[in-house]
């Protein structure tokens, strides 16, 4: 591919739509992900998708293992035994550790201690041994950002300036990376107008113009490396950048659309992506400067998600520059899911569906996403049809804990959909990934989920609010139209509870909430078959915020259609638990036995009839209801000096 001849998919990165994560809390720039075990399938998945009920567009590939990569000369010698150095960099094979590299310019010499091993030796360092702490680069970063105009007269003078405080090759490359990312702007005008052929892309020209596209970024970085004898190479290939949409097919018949670099440090090849490290282009086609550490020496297993090398129309030779033990094919690359940069930084893993396109056929499909790093603080999804219309009842998200998230899809009709998964991690809202959902057949007897809910399960601070985690479940199946949900508590949180059916109709009259020092009991009646959503809010800093969301599947109508008695905040505050009657409407002119417990009252009233305490907590009295109207049950608290009574239950006498 000739430089400056990129098509309008030049690999501009628009992935960074949220605030980038704070690197200060990461001690290492590379993710050392632990092996995850998928959680056993629970009852909700058994009901919603028998054996997942769906498949990706093909089977999963590998290609995530890092190999002990070959040196530049080993790559060159593969071809007919010829030593053909593709980087045209200074030969550093002679005792480079013993002798500092020197560069002379205008009678001035710079030198720094070398750490790169002999290029003719097979490197023994694997990529997962290559650890970084970005905090250790503070002085290097500051030096690069403060480069004076006088240092920018030429590639050589700038390289000389940037290398001055460096103690090793890694610090040198870091200084070059920071300067290029901070000083070169992406030329969106040339890109979108299609005038790339007239754009400056050579290293020296880009230094002067301070503006270019990906080839210019890669060339100026390579030129700076060559000036200092750093082993560096330009890589051209395909990227999933600005113009890429999930589900797009990428083949060798297309022109390559991006360029980046590889450098060799400590015997290990690593990627440098200064174009995407500099910032991103918005939907309004504007370049936004936004420095990123992620594309500095990116590990190959992470880089391959959105970068695929293809040099000189040579498929076999290009495979080496994936830097993977098991290189993947372009078909595999094309079909693979592209996780966001932030998702990769935080160790998010896509356990069940590694491909961008998911086929749904006659049954639900559950996508499992796990985090091996920071926990999920919040999760949510957006499901849209092919016209961009939001589908609010075609999916649910269940989070059993803050390490795993399961999104179950039940599209309402045939067609294509886009599913966007999002999360809050480390106090940062991020886009995780986007899937294309291709629905060929709708589930028989399809019933809608409750309207779009961020996720079902406890919030990340559930325990901090005074609840025990051991007793919770994000999903309940109800077989008789009744659900009693008992939540154990550590303290006595002040709560509110809401119940809605799948059509978002408020079911508060069919809900009663009681509590004592060790639990909260939520009783509900589910009148119809289908899905319900129960939400628990707890009081934090004088306001009620969501603490827990439960999905309920009711498979049988309740045989009791009556509403619960009306309750009040005093009902919970005074730890009342109603034993009978558990219905709001009472027959007229009848004797009704009222029975409840509460440790808080010295006497009670049923309408105007006063009843003294006859036991420590249990109250039981029989009352004649009369003709019609309301019947109020009130109590006089033992901890007050006045004679006021607090209403705790209200019933309606039905003539």
XYZ file of C-alpha atoms in Angstrom:
655
model
C 0.000 0.000 0.000
C 1.346 3.358 -0.936
C 1.466 5.946 1.805
C -1.204 8.595 1.626
C -3.560 6.386 -0.400
C -5.854 5.226 2.374
C -9.557 4.751 1.769
C -12.184 6.569 3.894
C -11.781 3.995 6.636
C -8.390 5.167 7.735
C -8.647 3.560 11.125
C -9.552 6.681 13.077
C -10.441 5.634 16.579
C -13.885 6.647 17.812
C -13.931 4.060 20.560
C -13.228 6.552 23.300
C -16.680 7.990 23.768
C -16.503 7.982 27.547
C -14.068 9.482 30.044
C -10.869 7.392 29.802
C -9.966 5.370 32.882
C -7.542 6.816 35.396
C -4.142 5.223 34.969
C -3.010 6.307 38.415
C -4.811 3.365 39.945
C -3.141 0.848 37.680
C 0.282 -0.333 38.594
C 0.747 -2.099 35.301
C -0.090 -1.124 31.753
C -0.488 -4.726 30.680
C -3.341 -6.913 31.788
C -2.332 -10.227 33.343
C -5.745 -11.798 33.123
C -6.531 -14.789 35.286
C -8.279 -17.760 33.751
C -12.042 -17.501 34.370
C -14.550 -20.235 34.989
C -18.051 -19.627 33.639
C -20.653 -19.653 36.407
C -22.994 -22.631 36.454
C -26.269 -22.013 34.650
C -28.982 -21.036 37.137
C -32.722 -21.374 36.952
C -33.204 -18.144 35.039
C -31.017 -19.365 32.202
C -32.692 -22.767 32.192
C -36.029 -21.056 31.693
C -34.990 -18.301 29.338
C -32.659 -20.248 27.099
C -32.401 -23.991 27.035
C -28.716 -24.682 26.469
C -28.154 -21.009 25.442
C -30.499 -21.311 22.473
C -28.203 -19.415 20.137
C -24.822 -19.406 18.496
C -22.208 -17.061 17.171
C -21.711 -16.909 13.480
C -18.947 -19.497 13.824
C -16.997 -21.334 16.445
C -14.525 -19.551 18.649
C -10.938 -19.197 17.607
C -7.834 -18.976 19.704
C -4.929 -16.748 18.784
C -4.692 -15.226 22.255
C -1.472 -16.891 23.302
C 1.650 -14.800 23.179
C 4.632 -16.297 21.531
C 8.316 -15.828 22.160
C 8.525 -13.519 19.187
C 11.340 -13.551 16.679
C 13.847 -10.812 16.300
C 14.020 -8.590 13.265
C 16.844 -10.603 11.716
C 15.010 -13.889 12.260
C 12.052 -12.507 10.359
C 14.369 -11.402 7.579
C 16.238 -14.710 7.359
C 13.028 -16.651 6.822
C 13.068 -15.638 3.195
C 15.662 -17.624 1.241
C 18.196 -17.105 4.011
C 18.617 -13.468 3.002
C 19.332 -10.858 5.650
C 16.892 -8.198 4.505
C 16.283 -5.705 7.319
C 12.723 -4.442 6.879
C 13.026 -1.554 9.351
C 16.076 0.128 7.848
C 17.006 0.960 11.427
C 20.536 1.327 12.703
C 22.169 -2.090 13.193
C 22.370 -2.609 16.958
C 23.652 -6.178 17.003
C 27.150 -5.455 18.257
C 27.472 -5.460 22.053
C 24.780 -2.859 22.536
C 24.519 -3.450 26.252
C 28.178 -2.700 26.797
C 28.289 0.460 24.685
C 25.836 3.352 24.819
C 24.317 4.427 21.524
C 25.542 7.824 20.418
C 24.092 10.258 17.958
C 26.041 13.221 16.727
C 24.360 16.351 15.430
C 25.823 19.840 15.287
C 28.834 18.642 17.218
C 26.656 17.493 20.093
C 26.452 13.888 21.237
C 23.693 12.209 23.208
C 23.893 8.826 24.843
C 21.802 6.699 27.130
C 22.117 3.260 28.656
C 20.907 0.436 26.406
C 18.689 -2.412 27.589
C 17.989 -4.148 24.272
C 19.632 -7.546 23.883
C 21.599 -8.825 20.928
C 19.192 -8.900 17.972
C 20.841 -12.041 16.625
C 19.875 -14.004 19.700
C 16.537 -15.681 20.138
C 14.774 -13.525 22.758
C 13.960 -15.293 25.995
C 11.537 -12.714 27.342
C 7.879 -13.402 26.691
C 5.410 -10.562 26.319
C 3.597 -11.309 29.555
C 6.863 -10.689 31.397
C 6.879 -7.123 30.075
C 5.419 -5.026 32.891
C 4.935 -1.257 32.986
C 4.099 1.276 35.653
C 2.990 4.497 34.000
C 3.797 6.473 37.141
C 7.460 5.707 36.559
C 7.300 7.666 33.276
C 6.217 10.950 34.847
C 9.551 12.670 34.376
C 9.864 11.304 30.835
C 6.321 12.407 29.949
C 6.857 15.884 31.354
C 10.124 16.261 29.462
C 8.471 15.226 26.182
C 5.515 17.551 26.670
C 7.823 20.492 27.337
C 9.868 20.093 24.176
C 10.823 23.608 22.986
C 10.359 24.830 19.421
C 14.124 24.877 18.965
C 14.208 21.101 19.455
C 11.795 20.604 16.575
C 14.068 21.890 13.811
C 14.633 18.371 12.507
C 13.999 14.731 13.301
C 17.541 14.447 14.622
C 17.387 17.446 16.967
C 14.000 16.385 18.309
C 15.148 12.795 18.850
C 18.215 14.106 20.619
C 16.149 16.254 22.946
C 13.615 13.551 23.746
C 16.284 10.956 24.584
C 18.222 13.177 27.019
C 16.701 12.039 30.350
C 16.116 8.418 29.265
C 17.999 5.662 31.030
C 16.961 2.840 28.718
C 15.237 2.103 25.442
C 11.795 1.826 27.018
C 12.030 5.370 28.344
C 13.280 6.585 24.970
C 10.339 5.000 23.156
C 8.007 6.412 25.792
C 9.296 9.929 25.169
C 8.826 9.508 21.410
C 5.314 8.145 21.877
C 4.243 10.977 24.174
C 5.642 13.692 21.915
C 3.995 12.323 18.753
C 0.638 11.780 20.473
C 0.660 15.232 22.050
C 1.903 17.230 19.063
C 0.468 15.704 15.881
C -3.180 16.301 15.058
C -5.288 14.084 12.860
C -6.190 15.927 9.645
C -9.933 15.276 9.514
C -10.399 17.776 6.655
C -8.083 15.824 4.356
C -9.562 12.520 5.464
C -13.209 13.399 4.915
C -12.603 15.464 1.748
C -10.622 12.654 0.162
C -7.490 14.773 -0.410
C -5.046 12.408 1.294
C -2.783 12.206 -1.747
C -1.618 15.784 -1.195
C -1.081 15.297 2.528
C 2.388 15.320 4.097
C 3.162 11.830 5.409
C 6.986 11.627 5.468
C 8.504 11.928 8.910
C 10.240 15.257 8.358
C 7.209 16.790 6.653
C 4.873 15.690 9.434
C 7.240 17.239 11.962
C 6.858 20.581 10.185
C 3.112 20.452 9.534
C 2.161 18.875 12.891
C -0.782 17.318 11.075
C -1.344 14.091 9.149
C -3.218 10.788 9.046
C -2.186 7.356 10.303
C 0.679 6.908 7.806
C 2.153 10.224 8.880
C 1.914 9.296 12.561
C 3.644 5.969 11.888
C 6.337 7.560 9.692
C 7.306 10.317 12.095
C 7.520 7.826 14.959
C 9.652 5.465 12.870
C 11.934 8.335 11.804
C 12.520 9.319 15.429
C 13.313 5.703 16.312
C 15.750 5.383 13.395
C 17.538 8.540 14.492
C 18.216 6.876 17.848
C 18.879 3.344 16.597
C 15.673 1.929 18.047
C 14.523 -1.152 16.144
C 11.213 -0.090 14.656
C 9.007 -1.069 11.731
C 5.996 0.389 9.960
C 3.068 -2.011 9.714
C 0.182 -1.528 7.322
C -3.041 -3.476 7.460
C -6.703 -3.398 8.401
C -8.228 -1.763 11.450
C -11.648 -1.585 13.040
C -11.680 2.151 13.425
C -13.894 5.088 12.522
C -15.747 3.565 9.582
C -16.029 0.032 10.957
C -19.468 -1.177 11.956
C -20.164 -4.441 13.774
C -20.888 -7.144 11.233
C -18.745 -5.581 8.475
C -16.816 -8.115 6.396
C -13.073 -7.577 5.916
C -11.194 -9.435 3.155
C -7.848 -9.264 1.388
C -9.655 -7.864 -1.648
C -10.050 -4.570 0.176
C -7.336 -1.953 0.377
C -5.522 -1.734 3.675
C -6.752 1.222 5.655
C -4.361 1.848 8.522
C -0.715 2.028 9.608
C 1.017 1.610 12.952
C 4.434 0.624 14.357
C 6.193 -2.212 16.116
C 9.302 -1.710 18.219
C 11.685 -4.241 19.700
C 12.566 -3.764 23.355
C 14.242 -6.238 25.685
C 14.011 -8.836 22.946
C 10.237 -8.460 22.676
C 8.256 -6.914 19.833
C 5.464 -4.622 20.949
C 2.967 -2.420 19.176
C 2.917 1.375 19.086
C -0.279 3.059 17.877
C 0.274 6.826 17.976
C -2.766 7.681 15.837
C -5.229 6.252 18.317
C -3.022 7.192 21.247
C -3.362 10.862 20.267
C -7.155 11.073 20.427
C -10.285 10.233 18.516
C -12.668 11.600 15.919
C -16.230 12.370 16.974
C -19.444 11.672 15.099
C -19.299 15.321 14.099
C -16.048 14.511 12.257
C -13.899 16.556 14.629
C -10.580 15.410 16.066
C -10.509 15.465 19.857
C -7.121 15.313 21.522
C -7.215 12.641 24.214
C -3.909 11.025 25.163
C -4.090 7.301 25.903
C -1.584 4.965 27.541
C -3.361 1.933 26.137
C -1.631 2.070 22.744
C 1.868 2.318 24.183
C 3.536 -1.109 23.850
C 0.145 -2.824 23.589
C 0.263 -6.606 24.096
C -0.425 -8.566 20.877
C -3.376 -10.509 22.306
C -5.134 -7.212 22.964
C -3.989 -5.438 19.798
C -5.350 -8.117 17.455
C -8.955 -7.224 18.297
C -8.823 -4.156 16.044
C -5.523 -4.366 14.085
C -4.715 -6.948 11.413
C -1.355 -6.638 9.537
C -1.153 -7.156 5.778
C 2.130 -6.100 4.176
C 3.106 -6.172 0.497
C 0.181 -8.437 -0.436
C 1.959 -11.293 1.317
C -0.366 -13.265 3.574
C 2.202 -15.649 5.051
C 4.836 -13.044 5.898
C 2.186 -10.748 7.341
C 1.125 -13.393 9.866
C 4.409 -12.951 11.731
C 3.500 -9.362 12.541
C 0.458 -10.366 14.526
C 3.100 -11.373 17.108
C 0.860 -14.245 18.222
C 1.860 -17.823 18.876
C -1.132 -18.904 16.799
C -1.868 -16.241 14.172
C -5.502 -15.888 13.166
C -6.969 -15.656 9.673
C -8.519 -12.523 8.227
C -11.886 -14.292 8.327
C -11.452 -14.880 12.037
C -10.377 -11.256 12.529
C -13.339 -9.970 10.537
C -15.850 -11.949 12.599
C -14.335 -11.326 15.995
C -15.983 -9.001 18.462
C -14.201 -5.702 18.980
C -14.183 -4.918 22.731
C -13.694 -1.274 23.553
C -10.275 -0.078 24.592
C -11.533 0.494 28.131
C -13.025 -3.007 28.315
C -9.639 -4.482 27.459
C -7.892 -2.221 29.960
C -10.178 -3.370 32.759
C -9.940 -7.068 31.942
C -13.468 -7.620 30.601
C -13.878 -11.070 29.039
C -16.562 -12.229 26.613
C -17.072 -15.751 27.841
C -19.928 -16.986 25.688
C -19.897 -15.049 22.389
C -16.527 -13.916 20.955
C -17.942 -12.879 17.557
C -19.679 -9.688 16.484
C -22.699 -11.433 14.944
C -25.010 -13.642 16.990
C -27.696 -15.780 15.395
C -30.976 -16.183 17.304
C -33.371 -18.891 16.187
C -36.649 -19.808 17.939
C -35.269 -19.518 21.459
C -33.641 -17.049 23.865
C -29.922 -16.345 23.784
C -27.771 -15.392 26.776
C -24.521 -13.451 26.427
C -22.110 -13.785 29.358
C -19.577 -11.052 30.105
C -17.120 -11.274 32.989
C -14.569 -8.927 34.494
C -11.271 -10.258 35.810
C -10.081 -6.866 37.013
C -12.157 -4.109 38.555
C -15.741 -5.115 39.521
C -18.842 -3.961 37.687
C -20.401 -1.072 39.600
C -23.300 -0.795 37.195
C -24.324 -2.411 33.920
C -26.873 -1.589 31.242
C -27.689 -2.333 27.627
C -29.278 -0.716 24.588
C -31.125 -2.866 22.066
C -32.162 -1.272 18.753
C -33.709 -2.674 15.611
C -32.326 -2.111 12.129
C -34.120 1.257 11.933
C -32.556 2.495 15.156
C -35.755 2.106 17.197
C -35.175 1.144 20.822
C -36.554 -2.278 21.768
C -37.290 -2.010 25.484
C -38.918 -5.399 26.074
C -36.675 -7.718 24.048
C -33.821 -8.275 26.488
C -32.910 -8.374 30.147
C -29.597 -8.133 31.955
C -28.932 -10.219 35.066
C -25.930 -9.617 37.347
C -25.594 -12.240 40.061
C -22.528 -10.486 41.441
C -20.164 -7.678 40.475
C -17.943 -9.986 38.406
C -20.433 -11.462 35.944
C -23.205 -10.099 33.751
C -25.677 -12.098 31.635
C -27.835 -10.509 28.954
C -30.694 -12.620 27.635
C -32.196 -11.726 24.249
C -35.711 -12.538 23.039
C -36.253 -10.400 19.922
C -39.948 -9.667 19.261
C -39.728 -10.312 15.529
C -37.390 -11.458 12.765
C -34.683 -9.058 11.618
C -31.377 -7.518 12.624
C -30.709 -5.747 15.895
C -27.789 -3.964 17.526
C -26.992 -4.748 21.150
C -24.688 -2.328 22.984
C -23.319 -3.424 26.369
C -22.160 -0.774 28.847
C -20.836 -0.691 32.380
C -19.508 1.501 35.142
C -16.053 0.321 36.190
C -13.692 2.183 38.501
C -16.231 5.071 38.662
C -16.078 5.423 34.864
C -18.922 4.845 32.398
C -17.630 2.836 29.468
C -18.940 1.181 26.348
C -17.977 -2.502 26.521
C -18.844 -3.817 23.052
C -21.510 -3.956 20.346
C -23.101 -7.049 18.834
C -25.185 -7.589 15.723
C -28.168 -9.825 16.512
C -29.531 -11.679 13.492
C -32.939 -13.144 14.369
C -34.203 -15.721 11.875
C -37.208 -16.981 13.838
C -39.110 -15.621 16.845
C -39.603 -17.679 19.967
C -43.051 -19.352 19.985
C -45.550 -17.747 22.395
C -43.231 -14.786 22.810
C -43.937 -12.680 25.899
C -42.295 -9.307 26.530
C -39.740 -8.711 29.238
C -40.323 -5.756 31.569
C -39.269 -2.443 30.012
C -35.548 -1.770 29.654
C -33.954 -2.105 33.069
C -30.251 -1.479 33.584
C -29.812 -4.875 35.156
C -31.379 -7.320 37.582
C -29.445 -8.026 40.748
C -27.880 -6.108 43.632
C -26.012 -2.857 43.257
C -22.279 -2.956 43.940
C -22.762 -1.271 47.354
C -25.579 -3.585 48.434
C -23.735 -4.834 51.522
C -22.689 -1.298 52.471
C -26.382 -0.390 52.641
C -26.962 -2.898 55.434
C -28.003 -6.054 53.533
C -26.545 -9.540 53.478
C -25.531 -10.761 50.033
C -25.999 -14.459 50.763
C -29.798 -14.360 50.587
C -30.274 -12.544 47.276
C -31.120 -13.778 43.809
C -31.705 -11.685 40.672
C -34.415 -14.063 39.394
C -37.360 -15.884 40.934
C -39.846 -18.279 39.373
C -43.288 -18.156 40.953
C -45.592 -21.147 40.456
C -48.658 -20.050 42.453
C -48.953 -16.311 41.908
C -47.458 -15.516 45.300
C -43.914 -14.472 46.159
C -42.502 -13.981 49.646
C -39.041 -12.460 49.426
C -37.056 -12.494 52.660
C -33.946 -10.306 52.736
C -31.568 -10.631 55.652
C -30.136 -7.394 56.984
C -27.052 -6.457 58.939
C -28.494 -3.143 60.122
C -32.021 -1.728 59.694
C -32.050 0.059 56.325
C -34.982 2.311 55.488
C -36.506 0.945 52.279
C -39.141 1.500 49.610
C -40.308 -1.250 47.230
C -41.946 -1.037 43.803
C -43.556 -3.793 41.730
C -44.372 -3.477 38.007
C -45.612 -5.967 35.435
C -44.108 -6.350 31.955
C -46.298 -3.506 30.643
C -44.849 -1.276 33.396
C -48.181 -1.084 35.254
C -47.694 -0.270 38.930
C -48.690 -3.188 41.174
C -48.191 -1.420 44.524
C -51.599 -2.531 45.840
C -50.474 -6.143 45.562
C -47.350 -5.585 47.635
C -46.711 -5.381 51.374
C -43.343 -4.709 53.049
C -42.498 -5.562 56.648
C -39.257 -5.573 58.579
C -37.611 -6.173 61.944
C -34.031 -5.991 63.219
C -32.760 -8.894 61.107
C -34.798 -9.072 57.910
C -37.110 -7.354 55.431
C -40.068 -9.399 54.226
C -41.669 -8.496 50.882
C -44.970 -10.229 50.063
C -46.488 -9.900 46.603
C -49.437 -11.204 44.603
C -49.006 -11.722 40.871
C -52.389 -11.689 39.175
C -51.291 -12.610 35.650
C -48.823 -14.931 33.991
C -45.633 -13.364 32.684
C -42.711 -11.266 33.870
C -42.624 -8.793 36.739
C -39.982 -6.373 37.972
C -39.457 -5.702 41.673
C -37.185 -2.850 42.741
C -35.888 -2.190 46.241
C -34.734 1.339 47.127
C -32.855 2.153 50.316
C -32.253 5.501 51.951
C -28.763 6.908 51.489
C -27.926 10.510 52.462
C -31.583 11.490 52.890
C -32.696 10.123 49.515
C -33.856 6.728 48.279
C -31.667 5.140 45.602
C -31.937 1.791 43.852
C -30.267 -1.059 45.731
C -31.669 -4.257 44.211
C -33.761 -5.280 41.183
C -35.487 -8.657 40.871
C -36.949 -10.335 37.788
C -39.962 -12.541 38.520
C -41.500 -15.058 36.136
C -45.030 -15.961 37.189
C -46.261 -19.153 35.574
C -49.632 -19.434 37.384
C -52.197 -16.804 38.341
C -52.760 -16.100 42.027
C -55.909 -17.637 43.507
C -56.177 -14.567 45.761
C -57.110 -11.489 43.749
C -57.524 -9.064 46.647
C -55.214 -6.160 47.313
C -53.119 -6.060 50.465
C -54.124 -3.678 53.282
C -52.764 -0.143 52.937
C -49.509 0.282 54.863
C -47.448 3.306 55.894
C -43.882 4.214 56.775
C -44.878 3.632 60.392
C -45.693 0.013 59.487
C -42.019 -0.617 58.727
C -40.612 1.791 61.315
C -42.492 0.079 64.151
C -41.632 -3.390 62.832
C -45.194 -4.523 62.268
C -45.928 -7.929 60.747
C -49.518 -8.661 59.784
C -50.711 -12.222 60.302
C -54.394 -11.721 59.418
C -56.359 -10.522 57.540
C -54.056 -10.207 54.525
C -56.712 -8.638 52.317
C -57.785 -5.007 52.021
C -61.521 -5.532 51.548
C -63.471 -6.860 54.526
C -67.097 -7.981 54.571
C -69.614 -5.657 56.221
C -71.356 -6.517 59.490
C -68.931 -9.314 60.246
C -66.639 -10.287 63.059
C -63.033 -10.125 61.873
C -59.994 -11.308 63.808
C -57.039 -8.932 63.506
C -53.644 -10.382 64.397
C -50.207 -8.826 64.036
C -46.911 -8.459 65.887
C -44.954 -5.366 66.888
C -42.670 -4.673 69.857
C -43.223 -0.918 69.677
C -46.747 -0.254 71.080
C -48.202 -0.033 74.552
C -51.755 -0.031 73.201
C -53.590 -0.205 69.888
C -56.857 1.041 68.416
C -59.117 -0.550 65.860
C -61.144 2.451 64.719
C -62.004 3.993 68.124
C -61.775 0.836 70.190
C -58.727 0.871 72.472
C -56.963 -2.371 73.301
C -54.260 -2.724 75.922
C -51.210 -4.887 75.415
C -51.766 -8.480 76.448
C -48.368 -9.865 75.407
C -44.912 -8.585 74.662
C -45.248 -8.355 70.897
C -48.302 -10.179 69.615
C -51.636 -8.398 69.219
C -54.894 -10.228 68.567
C -58.392 -8.763 68.651
C -61.790 -9.528 67.089
C -63.778 -6.549 65.784
C -67.255 -6.133 64.315
C -66.859 -4.325 60.980
C -70.142 -2.459 60.668
C -71.849 -1.243 57.509
C -69.142 0.361 55.304
C -66.192 2.731 55.179
C -62.599 2.393 56.343
C -61.229 0.480 59.246
C -57.964 1.788 60.653
C -55.579 -0.071 62.902
C -53.313 2.259 64.913
C -50.778 1.949 67.698
C -49.481 4.152 70.539
C -45.663 3.876 70.650
C -44.067 3.140 74.014
C -41.254 5.619 73.368
C -43.482 8.750 73.245
C -45.024 10.798 76.059
C -48.040 12.080 74.137
C -51.228 10.182 73.483
C -50.954 10.145 69.694
C -51.559 6.956 67.734
C -49.774 5.986 64.514
C -51.821 4.409 61.730
C -50.216 1.158 60.583
C -52.931 -0.577 58.499
C -56.084 0.558 56.722
C -58.837 -1.776 55.489
C -61.954 -1.147 53.422
C -65.346 -2.495 54.520
C -67.218 -3.749 51.494
C -71.056 -3.578 51.813
